Amino acid sequence: MTIRKPAIVINFKTYPEASGRNALDLAKVCEKVALETGASIVVAPPMADLALVASSVSIPVFAQHLDSVPSGSTTGHVTVENAKASGAKGTLVNHAERRIRIAEIHEIIDKCRGAGLATIVCTNNLAVSKAAAAMEPDFVAIEPPELIGGDISVTSANPAIVSDTVRSIRQIGRGVAVLCGAGVKNGRDVSKAIELGTDGVLLASGVVKAKDKRAVVLDLVSGLPK
Ligand code: G3P
């Protein structure tokens, strides 16, 4: 699965405001904005809502995490095959709130590639971003953990980590795209992310906790290049 760039990736996390019926409603808001504006919007609903959301909207729906265990005699996990069968088009990997070992990151990227699922590997610093890029996921998403859920966007708080990550990953080559996230809230943050060389943003609370979610998604999209 190829995700159109630049992309706005919205992680619903496990917020009640974006779980169950609310997950579906928010995914539909994102779908409507994507259809109206032509923007590339990806949603990652709570794992329990993955199949429901993936079967209800036409925009790409991602898992928030997958387990590197075999399908079959394993219990309580979500495998790459499960996600594919649910209609997911990709997955986040190694999110700051769901870290995994490097060998597992590699295995998940590999299995996803085989299954035609896209991968976004989340990273916390330059060294981890380079290691992730060497494994050739579709995207590396740089997210300084201390800025996650906060009010200051990574693009203002630490623009250097974004541009340094972009530069290093472009040097490694191999067509790996770069996202940035943490504290991203509005169109200005999105346009700054693009200016810093990224292929888009990964965000959560700015959309999920907003009263008027459609207005926020529209504002985010306004920051994409015309
Ligand atoms: O996955 C997105 C993320 O960790 C950033 O969260 O709430 O700072 O947009 P937030």
CSV table of C-alpha atoms and ligand atoms in Angstrom, one decimal:
chain,number,residue,atom,x,y,z
A,1,MET,CA,0.0,0.0,0.0
A,2,THR,CA,1.4,3.4,-1.0
A,3,ILE,CA,0.3,6.4,1.1
A,4,ARG,CA,0.1,9.6,-0.8
A,5,LYS,CA,2.5,12.3,0.4
A,6,PRO,CA,2.4,14.8,2.1
A,7,ALA,CA,0.2,13.0,4.6
A,8,ILE,CA,-1.6,13.9,7.8
A,9,VAL,CA,-1.7,10.9,10.1
A,10,ILE,CA,-4.1,11.0,13.0
A,11,ASN,CA,-3.5,8.6,15.9
A,12,PHE,CA,-6.7,8.2,17.9
A,13,LYS,CA,-4.6,6.5,20.7
A,14,THR,CA,-7.0,5.1,23.3
A,15,TYR,CA,-8.8,8.4,24.0
A,16,PRO,CA,-12.5,7.9,24.9
A,17,GLU,CA,-13.3,10.8,22.6
A,18,ALA,CA,-12.1,8.6,19.7
A,19,SER,CA,-13.2,5.1,20.8
A,20,GLY,CA,-16.1,3.0,19.7
A,21,ARG,CA,-18.8,5.1,18.1
A,22,ASN,CA,-16.6,8.1,18.5
A,23,ALA,CA,-13.8,6.4,16.5
A,24,LEU,CA,-16.2,5.9,13.6
A,25,ASP,CA,-17.5,9.5,13.8
A,26,LEU,CA,-14.0,11.0,13.8
A,27,ALA,CA,-12.9,8.7,10.9
A,28,LYS,CA,-15.9,9.8,8.9
A,29,VAL,CA,-15.0,13.5,9.6
A,30,CYS,CA,-11.5,12.8,8.3
A,31,GLU,CA,-12.8,11.0,5.3
A,32,LYS,CA,-15.1,13.8,4.4
A,33,VAL,CA,-12.3,16.4,4.7
A,34,ALA,CA,-10.0,14.2,2.6
A,35,LEU,CA,-12.6,13.8,-0.1
A,36,GLU,CA,-13.5,17.5,-0.1
A,37,THR,CA,-9.9,18.8,-0.2
A,38,GLY,CA,-8.0,16.0,-1.9
A,39,ALA,CA,-5.7,15.8,1.1
A,40,SER,CA,-4.0,12.6,2.1
A,41,ILE,CA,-5.3,11.7,5.6
A,42,VAL,CA,-4.6,8.5,7.4
A,43,VAL,CA,-6.3,7.4,10.7
A,44,ALA,CA,-5.2,5.0,13.4
A,45,PRO,CA,-8.2,4.2,15.5
A,46,PRO,CA,-8.0,2.2,18.8
A,47,MET,CA,-7.2,-1.5,18.0
A,48,ALA,CA,-10.6,-2.6,19.2
A,49,ASP,CA,-12.2,-0.5,16.5
A,50,LEU,CA,-9.8,-1.3,13.7
A,51,ALA,CA,-12.2,-3.6,11.6
A,52,LEU,CA,-15.2,-1.4,12.2
A,53,VAL,CA,-13.4,1.8,11.0
A,54,ALA,CA,-11.6,0.1,8.2
A,55,SER,CA,-14.8,-1.3,6.7
A,56,SER,CA,-16.6,2.1,7.0
A,57,VAL,CA,-14.3,4.6,5.4
A,58,SER,CA,-12.4,4.9,2.1
A,59,ILE,CA,-9.3,6.6,3.6
A,60,PRO,CA,-6.4,4.4,4.7
A,61,VAL,CA,-6.9,3.0,8.2
A,62,PHE,CA,-3.8,1.9,10.2
A,63,ALA,CA,-3.2,-0.2,13.3
A,64,GLN,CA,-1.5,1.5,16.2
A,65,HIS,CA,0.7,-1.5,16.9
A,66,LEU,CA,1.1,-5.1,15.7
A,67,ASP,CA,2.7,-8.1,17.4
A,68,SER,CA,5.5,-10.0,15.8
A,69,VAL,CA,4.0,-13.4,16.7
A,70,PRO,CA,2.9,-16.1,14.3
A,71,SER,CA,-0.8,-16.3,13.4
A,72,GLY,CA,-2.6,-19.3,14.8
A,73,SER,CA,-1.8,-20.7,18.2
A,74,THR,CA,-1.1,-17.3,19.8
A,75,THR,CA,-3.7,-15.6,22.1
A,76,GLY,CA,-4.4,-11.9,22.8
A,77,HIS,CA,-2.2,-10.5,20.1
A,78,VAL,CA,-2.9,-8.7,16.8
A,79,THR,CA,-0.8,-10.1,14.0
A,80,VAL,CA,0.0,-8.6,10.6
A,81,GLU,CA,-2.4,-11.1,9.1
A,82,ASN,CA,-5.2,-10.1,11.5
A,83,ALA,CA,-4.7,-6.5,10.6
A,84,LYS,CA,-4.7,-7.2,6.9
A,85,ALA,CA,-7.9,-9.3,7.3
A,86,SER,CA,-9.5,-6.4,9.2
A,87,GLY,CA,-9.0,-4.1,6.2
A,88,ALA,CA,-6.1,-2.1,7.7
A,89,LYS,CA,-3.7,-0.6,5.1
A,90,GLY,CA,-0.7,-0.2,7.4
A,91,THR,CA,0.5,0.2,11.0
A,92,LEU,CA,2.4,2.4,13.4
A,93,VAL,CA,5.4,0.6,14.7
A,94,ASN,CA,7.4,1.4,18.0
A,95,HIS,CA,5.2,4.3,19.1
A,96,ALA,CA,6.6,6.0,22.2
A,97,GLU,CA,3.7,4.6,24.1
A,98,ARG,CA,4.3,1.1,22.7
A,99,ARG,CA,8.0,0.6,22.3
A,100,ILE,CA,9.3,-2.7,21.0
A,101,ARG,CA,12.8,-4.3,20.5
A,102,ILE,CA,14.7,-3.5,17.3
A,103,ALA,CA,14.5,-7.1,16.1
A,104,GLU,CA,10.7,-6.9,16.4
A,105,ILE,CA,10.6,-3.6,14.5
A,106,HIS,CA,12.5,-5.3,11.7
A,107,GLU,CA,10.2,-8.4,11.7
A,108,ILE,CA,7.1,-6.3,11.6
A,109,ILE,CA,8.4,-4.1,8.7
A,110,ASP,CA,9.3,-7.3,6.8
A,111,LYS,CA,6.0,-9.0,7.4
A,112,CYS,CA,4.0,-5.9,6.5
A,113,ARG,CA,6.0,-5.5,3.3
A,114,GLY,CA,5.1,-9.1,2.4
A,115,ALA,CA,1.4,-8.5,3.2
A,116,GLY,CA,1.3,-5.2,1.3
A,117,LEU,CA,0.8,-3.1,4.5
A,118,ALA,CA,2.6,0.2,4.9
A,119,THR,CA,4.7,1.0,8.0
A,120,ILE,CA,5.3,4.2,10.0
A,121,VAL,CA,8.1,3.6,12.5
A,122,CYS,CA,8.1,6.1,15.4
A,123,THR,CA,11.4,7.3,16.7
A,124,ASN,CA,12.6,9.4,19.6
A,125,ASN,CA,16.0,10.7,18.4
A,126,LEU,CA,18.3,10.9,15.5
A,127,ALA,CA,20.2,7.7,16.2
A,128,VAL,CA,17.0,5.7,16.4
A,129,SER,CA,15.6,7.4,13.3
A,130,LYS,CA,18.7,6.4,11.3
A,131,ALA,CA,18.4,2.8,12.5
A,132,ALA,CA,14.8,2.7,11.6
A,133,ALA,CA,15.5,4.2,8.1
A,134,ALA,CA,18.0,1.4,7.4
A,135,MET,CA,15.2,-1.1,7.8
A,136,GLU,CA,13.3,0.6,5.0
A,137,PRO,CA,9.9,1.3,6.4
A,138,ASP,CA,7.6,3.5,4.3
A,139,PHE,CA,7.9,6.3,6.9
A,140,VAL,CA,9.9,7.3,9.9
A,141,ALA,CA,8.0,9.6,12.3
A,142,ILE,CA,10.2,11.6,14.6
A,143,GLU,CA,8.4,12.3,17.9
A,144,PRO,CA,10.4,13.7,20.9
A,145,PRO,CA,8.5,11.9,23.8
A,146,GLU,CA,8.7,14.9,26.1
A,147,LEU,CA,6.6,17.0,23.6
A,148,ILE,CA,3.9,14.4,23.1
A,149,GLY,CA,0.5,15.6,24.3
A,150,GLY,CA,1.8,19.1,25.0
A,151,ASP,CA,0.9,22.5,23.6
A,152,ILE,CA,4.2,23.3,21.8
A,153,SER,CA,4.7,21.6,18.4
A,154,VAL,CA,8.0,19.8,17.8
A,155,THR,CA,8.3,22.1,14.7
A,156,SER,CA,8.6,25.2,17.1
A,157,ALA,CA,10.2,23.5,20.2
A,158,ASN,CA,12.8,21.6,18.3
A,159,PRO,CA,12.9,22.3,14.6
A,160,ALA,CA,16.5,21.1,14.4
A,161,ILE,CA,15.6,17.6,15.3
A,162,VAL,CA,13.1,17.6,12.4
A,163,SER,CA,15.5,19.0,9.8
A,164,ASP,CA,18.4,16.9,11.0
A,165,THR,CA,16.3,13.7,10.8
A,166,VAL,CA,15.1,14.7,7.3
A,167,ARG,CA,18.7,15.3,6.2
A,168,SER,CA,20.1,12.0,7.6
A,169,ILE,CA,17.3,9.9,6.3
A,170,ARG,CA,17.6,11.4,2.8
A,171,GLN,CA,21.3,10.5,2.9
A,172,ILE,CA,20.5,6.9,3.8
A,173,GLY,CA,18.2,7.1,0.8
A,174,ARG,CA,16.0,4.1,-0.1
A,175,GLY,CA,12.9,6.2,-0.5
A,176,VAL,CA,12.0,6.4,3.2
A,177,ALA,CA,9.6,9.3,3.9
A,178,VAL,CA,9.7,11.4,7.1
A,179,LEU,CA,6.9,12.6,9.3
A,180,CYS,CA,7.2,14.6,12.5
A,181,GLY,CA,4.9,14.7,15.5
A,182,ALA,CA,4.3,15.8,19.1
A,183,GLY,CA,2.3,18.8,19.9
A,184,VAL,CA,1.2,19.5,16.3
A,185,LYS,CA,-2.1,21.3,16.5
A,186,ASN,CA,-2.8,23.5,13.4
A,187,GLY,CA,-2.1,24.4,9.8
A,188,ARG,CA,0.9,26.6,10.8
A,189,ASP,CA,2.5,23.5,12.4
A,190,VAL,CA,1.8,21.5,9.3
A,191,SER,CA,3.3,24.1,6.9
A,192,LYS,CA,6.3,24.4,9.2
A,193,ALA,CA,6.8,20.6,9.1
A,194,ILE,CA,6.7,20.7,5.3
A,195,GLU,CA,9.1,23.7,5.3
A,196,LEU,CA,11.5,21.6,7.4
A,197,GLY,CA,11.5,19.0,4.7
A,198,THR,CA,9.1,16.4,6.0
A,199,ASP,CA,6.4,14.5,4.1
A,200,GLY,CA,3.7,15.3,6.7
A,201,VAL,CA,2.8,15.0,10.3
A,202,LEU,CA,1.6,12.4,12.9
A,203,LEU,CA,-0.6,13.8,15.6
A,204,ALA,CA,-3.3,12.9,18.1
A,205,SER,CA,-4.5,15.2,20.9
A,206,GLY,CA,-4.8,18.3,18.7
A,207,VAL,CA,-7.6,16.6,16.8
A,208,VAL,CA,-9.0,14.1,19.3
A,209,LYS,CA,-9.5,16.5,22.1
A,210,ALA,CA,-10.8,19.4,20.0
A,211,LYS,CA,-14.5,20.4,20.4
A,212,ASP,CA,-14.9,21.1,16.7
A,213,LYS,CA,-12.8,18.2,15.2
A,214,ARG,CA,-13.8,19.0,11.6
A,215,ALA,CA,-12.6,22.6,11.9
A,216,VAL,CA,-9.2,21.4,13.3
A,217,VAL,CA,-8.8,18.8,10.5
A,218,LEU,CA,-9.6,21.5,7.9
A,219,ASP,CA,-7.1,23.8,9.5
A,220,LEU,CA,-4.4,21.1,9.4
A,221,VAL,CA,-5.1,20.5,5.7
A,222,SER,CA,-4.8,24.3,5.0
A,223,GLY,CA,-1.1,23.9,6.0
A,224,LEU,CA,-0.4,21.5,3.2
A,225,PRO,CA,1.2,22.9,0.0
A,226,LYS,CA,-1.5,24.0,-2.6
B,1,G3P,O1,1.1,9.5,17.6
B,1,G3P,C1,1.0,10.9,17.8
B,1,G3P,C2,1.6,11.4,18.9
B,1,G3P,O2,2.3,10.6,19.8
B,1,G3P,C3,1.7,12.8,19.1
B,1,G3P,O3,0.7,13.1,20.1
B,1,G3P,O4,-1.0,14.4,21.2
B,1,G3P,O5,1.3,15.3,20.8
B,1,G3P,O6,-0.3,15.0,18.9
B,1,G3P,P1,0.1,14.5,20.3
